[in-house]
PDB file of C-alpha atoms in Angstrom:
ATOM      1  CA  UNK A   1      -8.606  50.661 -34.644  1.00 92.00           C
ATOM      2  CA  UNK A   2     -10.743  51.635 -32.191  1.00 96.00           C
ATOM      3  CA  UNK A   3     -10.611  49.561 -28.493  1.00 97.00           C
ATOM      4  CA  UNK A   4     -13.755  49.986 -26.425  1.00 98.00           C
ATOM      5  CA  UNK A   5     -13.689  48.734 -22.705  1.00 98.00           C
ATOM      6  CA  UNK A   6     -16.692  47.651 -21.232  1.00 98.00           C
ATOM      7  CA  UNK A   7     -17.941  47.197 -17.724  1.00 98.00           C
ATOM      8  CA  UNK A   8     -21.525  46.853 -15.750  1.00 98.00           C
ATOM      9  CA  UNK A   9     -21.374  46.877 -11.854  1.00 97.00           C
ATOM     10  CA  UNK A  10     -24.136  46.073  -8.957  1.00 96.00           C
ATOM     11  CA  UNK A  11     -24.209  47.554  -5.665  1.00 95.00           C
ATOM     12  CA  UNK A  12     -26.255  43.682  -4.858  1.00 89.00           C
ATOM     13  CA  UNK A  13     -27.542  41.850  -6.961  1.00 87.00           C
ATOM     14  CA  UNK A  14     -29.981  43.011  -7.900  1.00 94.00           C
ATOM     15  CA  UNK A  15     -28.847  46.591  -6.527  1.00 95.00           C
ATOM     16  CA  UNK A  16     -27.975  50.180  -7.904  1.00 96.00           C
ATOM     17  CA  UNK A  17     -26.376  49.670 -11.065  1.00 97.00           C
ATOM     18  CA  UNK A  18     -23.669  51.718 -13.506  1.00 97.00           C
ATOM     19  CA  UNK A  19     -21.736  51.364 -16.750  1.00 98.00           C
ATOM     20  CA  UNK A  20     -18.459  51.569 -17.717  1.00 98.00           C
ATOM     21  CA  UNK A  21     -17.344  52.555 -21.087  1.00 98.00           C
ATOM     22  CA  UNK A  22     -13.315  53.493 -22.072  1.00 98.00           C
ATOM     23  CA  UNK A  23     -12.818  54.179 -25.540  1.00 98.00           C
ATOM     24  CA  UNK A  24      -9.648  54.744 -27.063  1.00 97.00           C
ATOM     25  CA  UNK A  25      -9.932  55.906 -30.652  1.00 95.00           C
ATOM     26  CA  UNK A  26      -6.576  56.098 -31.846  1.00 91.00           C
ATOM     27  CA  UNK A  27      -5.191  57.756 -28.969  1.00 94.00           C
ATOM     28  CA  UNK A  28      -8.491  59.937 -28.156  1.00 95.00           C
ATOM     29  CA  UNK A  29      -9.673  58.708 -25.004  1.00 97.00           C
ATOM     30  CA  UNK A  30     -13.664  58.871 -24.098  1.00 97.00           C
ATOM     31  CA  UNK A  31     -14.539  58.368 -20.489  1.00 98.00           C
ATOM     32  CA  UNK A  32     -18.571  57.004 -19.525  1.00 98.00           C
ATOM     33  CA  UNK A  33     -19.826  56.256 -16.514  1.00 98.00           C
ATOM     34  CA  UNK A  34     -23.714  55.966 -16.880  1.00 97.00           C
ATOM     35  CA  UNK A  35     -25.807  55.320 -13.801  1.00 97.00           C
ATOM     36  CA  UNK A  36     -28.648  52.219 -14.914  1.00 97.00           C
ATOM     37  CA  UNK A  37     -31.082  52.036 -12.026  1.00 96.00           C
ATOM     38  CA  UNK A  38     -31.791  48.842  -9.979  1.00 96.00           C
ATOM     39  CA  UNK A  39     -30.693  45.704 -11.812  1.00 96.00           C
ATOM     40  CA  UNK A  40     -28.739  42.204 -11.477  1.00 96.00           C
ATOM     41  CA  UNK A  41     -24.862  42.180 -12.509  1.00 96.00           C
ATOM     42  CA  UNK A  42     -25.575  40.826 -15.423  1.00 97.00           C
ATOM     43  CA  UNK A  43     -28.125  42.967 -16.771  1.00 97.00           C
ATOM     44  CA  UNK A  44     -25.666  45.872 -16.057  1.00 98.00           C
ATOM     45  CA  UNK A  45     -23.117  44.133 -18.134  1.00 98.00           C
ATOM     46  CA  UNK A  46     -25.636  43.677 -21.191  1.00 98.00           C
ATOM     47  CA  UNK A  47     -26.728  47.327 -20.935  1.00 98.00           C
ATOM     48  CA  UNK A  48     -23.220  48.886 -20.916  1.00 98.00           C
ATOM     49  CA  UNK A  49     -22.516  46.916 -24.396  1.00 98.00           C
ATOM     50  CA  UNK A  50     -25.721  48.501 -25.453  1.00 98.00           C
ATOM     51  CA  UNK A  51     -24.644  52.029 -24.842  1.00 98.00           C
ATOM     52  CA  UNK A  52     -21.120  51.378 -25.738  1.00 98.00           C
ATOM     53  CA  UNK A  53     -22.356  50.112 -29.183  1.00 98.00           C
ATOM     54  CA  UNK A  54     -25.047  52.876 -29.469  1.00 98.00           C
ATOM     55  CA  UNK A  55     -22.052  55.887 -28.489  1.00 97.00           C
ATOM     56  CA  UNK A  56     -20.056  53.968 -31.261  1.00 97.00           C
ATOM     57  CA  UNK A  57     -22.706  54.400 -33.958  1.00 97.00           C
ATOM     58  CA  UNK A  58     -22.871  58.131 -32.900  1.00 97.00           C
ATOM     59  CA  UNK A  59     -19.847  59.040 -33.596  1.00 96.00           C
ATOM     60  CA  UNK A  60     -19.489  57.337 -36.230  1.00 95.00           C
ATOM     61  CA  UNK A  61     -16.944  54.112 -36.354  1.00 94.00           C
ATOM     62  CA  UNK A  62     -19.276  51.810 -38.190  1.00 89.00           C
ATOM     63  CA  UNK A  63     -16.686  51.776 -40.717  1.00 88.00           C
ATOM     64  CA  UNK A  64     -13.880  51.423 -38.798  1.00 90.00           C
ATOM     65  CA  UNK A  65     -12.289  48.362 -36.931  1.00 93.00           C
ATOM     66  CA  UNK A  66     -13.849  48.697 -33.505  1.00 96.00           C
ATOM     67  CA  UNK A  67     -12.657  45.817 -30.877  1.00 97.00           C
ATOM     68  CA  UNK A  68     -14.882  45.319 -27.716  1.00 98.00           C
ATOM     69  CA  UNK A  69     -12.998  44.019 -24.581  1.00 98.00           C
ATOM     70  CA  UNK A  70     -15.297  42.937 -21.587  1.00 98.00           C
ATOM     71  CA  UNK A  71     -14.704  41.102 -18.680  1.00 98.00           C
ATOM     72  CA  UNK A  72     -18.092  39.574 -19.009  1.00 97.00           C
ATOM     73  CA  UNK A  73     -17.891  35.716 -20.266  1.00 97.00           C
ATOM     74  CA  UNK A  74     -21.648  35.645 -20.647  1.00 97.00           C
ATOM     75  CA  UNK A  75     -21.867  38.827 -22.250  1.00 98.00           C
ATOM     76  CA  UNK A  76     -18.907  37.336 -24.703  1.00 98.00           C
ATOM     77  CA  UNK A  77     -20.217  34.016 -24.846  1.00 97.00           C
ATOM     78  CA  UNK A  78     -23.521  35.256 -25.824  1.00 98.00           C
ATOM     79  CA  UNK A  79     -22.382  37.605 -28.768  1.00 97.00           C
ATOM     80  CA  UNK A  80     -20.438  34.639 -30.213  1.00 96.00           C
ATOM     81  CA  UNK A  81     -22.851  32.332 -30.013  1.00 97.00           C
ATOM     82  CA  UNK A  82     -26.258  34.484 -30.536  1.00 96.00           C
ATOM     83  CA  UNK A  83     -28.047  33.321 -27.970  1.00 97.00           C
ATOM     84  CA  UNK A  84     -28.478  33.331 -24.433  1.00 96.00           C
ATOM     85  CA  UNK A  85     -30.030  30.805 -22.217  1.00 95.00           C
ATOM     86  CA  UNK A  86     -32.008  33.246 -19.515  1.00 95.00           C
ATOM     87  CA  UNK A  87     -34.623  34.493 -21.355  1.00 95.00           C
ATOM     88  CA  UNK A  88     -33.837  37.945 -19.176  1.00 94.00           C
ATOM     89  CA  UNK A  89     -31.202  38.772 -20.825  1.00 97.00           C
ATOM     90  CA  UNK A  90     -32.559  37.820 -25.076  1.00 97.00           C
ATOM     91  CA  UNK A  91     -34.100  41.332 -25.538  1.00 98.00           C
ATOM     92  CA  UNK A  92     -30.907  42.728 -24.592  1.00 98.00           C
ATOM     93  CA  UNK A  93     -28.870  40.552 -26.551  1.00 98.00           C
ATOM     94  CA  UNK A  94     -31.113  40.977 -29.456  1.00 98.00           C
ATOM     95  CA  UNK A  95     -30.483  44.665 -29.259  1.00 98.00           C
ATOM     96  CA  UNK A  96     -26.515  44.279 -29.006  1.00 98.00           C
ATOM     97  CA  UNK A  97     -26.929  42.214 -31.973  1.00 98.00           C
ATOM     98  CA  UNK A  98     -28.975  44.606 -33.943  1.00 97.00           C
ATOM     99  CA  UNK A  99     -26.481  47.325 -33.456  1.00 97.00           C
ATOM    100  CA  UNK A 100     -23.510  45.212 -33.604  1.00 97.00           C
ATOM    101  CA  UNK A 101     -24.514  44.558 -37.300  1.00 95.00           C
ATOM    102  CA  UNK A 102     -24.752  47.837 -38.028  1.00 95.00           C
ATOM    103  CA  UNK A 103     -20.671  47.959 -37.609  1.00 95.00           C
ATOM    104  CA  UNK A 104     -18.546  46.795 -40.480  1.00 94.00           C
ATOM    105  CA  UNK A 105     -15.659  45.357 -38.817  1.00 94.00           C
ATOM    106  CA  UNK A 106     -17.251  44.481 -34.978  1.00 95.00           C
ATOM    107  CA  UNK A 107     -15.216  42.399 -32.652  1.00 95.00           C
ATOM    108  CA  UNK A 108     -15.553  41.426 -29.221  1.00 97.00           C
ATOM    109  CA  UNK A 109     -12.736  39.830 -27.182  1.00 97.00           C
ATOM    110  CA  UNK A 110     -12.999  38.421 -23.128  1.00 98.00           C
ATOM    111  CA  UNK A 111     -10.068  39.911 -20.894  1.00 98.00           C
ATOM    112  CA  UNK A 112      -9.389  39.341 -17.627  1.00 97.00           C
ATOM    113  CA  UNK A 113     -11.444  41.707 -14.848  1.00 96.00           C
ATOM    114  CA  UNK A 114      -7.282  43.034 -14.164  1.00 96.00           C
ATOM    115  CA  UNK A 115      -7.425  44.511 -17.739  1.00 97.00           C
ATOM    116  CA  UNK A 116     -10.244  46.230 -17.698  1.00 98.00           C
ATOM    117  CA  UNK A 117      -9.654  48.295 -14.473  1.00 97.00           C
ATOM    118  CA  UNK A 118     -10.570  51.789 -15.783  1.00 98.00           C
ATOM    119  CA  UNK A 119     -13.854  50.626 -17.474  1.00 98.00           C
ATOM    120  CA  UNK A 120     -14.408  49.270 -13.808  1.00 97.00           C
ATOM    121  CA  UNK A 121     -13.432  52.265 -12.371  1.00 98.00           C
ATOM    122  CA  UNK A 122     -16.320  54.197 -14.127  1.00 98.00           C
ATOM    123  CA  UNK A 123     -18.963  51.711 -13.630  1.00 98.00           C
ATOM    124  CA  UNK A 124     -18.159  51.828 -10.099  1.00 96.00           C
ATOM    125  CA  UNK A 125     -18.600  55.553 -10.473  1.00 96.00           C
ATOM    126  CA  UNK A 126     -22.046  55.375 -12.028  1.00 97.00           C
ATOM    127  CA  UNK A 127     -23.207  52.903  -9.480  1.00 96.00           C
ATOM    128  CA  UNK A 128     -22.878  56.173  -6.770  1.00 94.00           C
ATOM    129  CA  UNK A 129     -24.887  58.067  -9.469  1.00 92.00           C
ATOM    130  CA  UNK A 130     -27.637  56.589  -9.393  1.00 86.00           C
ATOM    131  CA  UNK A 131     -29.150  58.989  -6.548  1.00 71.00           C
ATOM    132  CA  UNK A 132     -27.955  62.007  -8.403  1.00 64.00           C
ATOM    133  CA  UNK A 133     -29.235  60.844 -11.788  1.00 58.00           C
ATOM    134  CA  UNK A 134     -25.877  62.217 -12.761  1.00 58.00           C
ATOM    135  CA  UNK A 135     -24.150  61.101 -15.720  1.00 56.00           C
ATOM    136  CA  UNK A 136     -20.351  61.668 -16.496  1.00 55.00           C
ATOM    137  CA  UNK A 137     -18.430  61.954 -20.249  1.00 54.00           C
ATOM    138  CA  UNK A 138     -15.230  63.079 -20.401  1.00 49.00           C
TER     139      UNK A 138
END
């Protein structure tokens, strides 16, 4: 199974924005911390499911079991349900969607914001980023 943490982060709101992306893929750990630009909270959080997703298709687990964990309950409660109510955020949920279905075995699960400390971590990171245009894999 593959477990991918998720995370987006504002410096304000809007404000300088960064994702946070921790996969574990049985036992091989990937590390992203992608700087986004000027954006709300919530827009951050929609955009690092995007390129979580989008990194997941690249390598290649579409045909495994991959489990997303976010701290985000609109980010969760819009997957499940397939819609969002600020139309803001529906082209980025229709992308998640999109790319979600390209997975066989997708599966997205709200944790608590003290669970998902080291996709924090990184998102935090990628907020300082943003005046570098740097962007950090590991």
């Amino acid at each position: 199974m593959i477990e991918v943490y998720i995370d987006g982060a504002s410096a304000g709101n809007p404000g300088p924005s960064g994702a946070g992306i921790f996969i574990n893929a049985n036992g091989t750990i990937d590390k992203y911390s992608i700087p986004l630009g000027v954006m709300s909270n919530h827009e951050a959080e929609f955009h690092a499911f995007i390129h979580a997703l989008e990194i997941c298709l690249e390598k290649g687990y579409d045909g495994s079991l991959v489990s997303f964990r976010t701290d985000s309950e609109l980010v969760n409660k819009a997957v499940e349900k397939e819609f969002v109510k600020n139309k803001l955020y529906s082209p980025l949920l229709e992308r998640a969607l999109h790319l979600s279905k390209k997975m066989d075995l997708f599966f997205m699960k709200w944790i608590p914001s003290a669970e998902n400390k080291a996709a924090d971590e990184l998102a935090r990171q990628a907020i300082k980023k943003n005046e570098t245009g740097e962007q950090t894999t590991s």
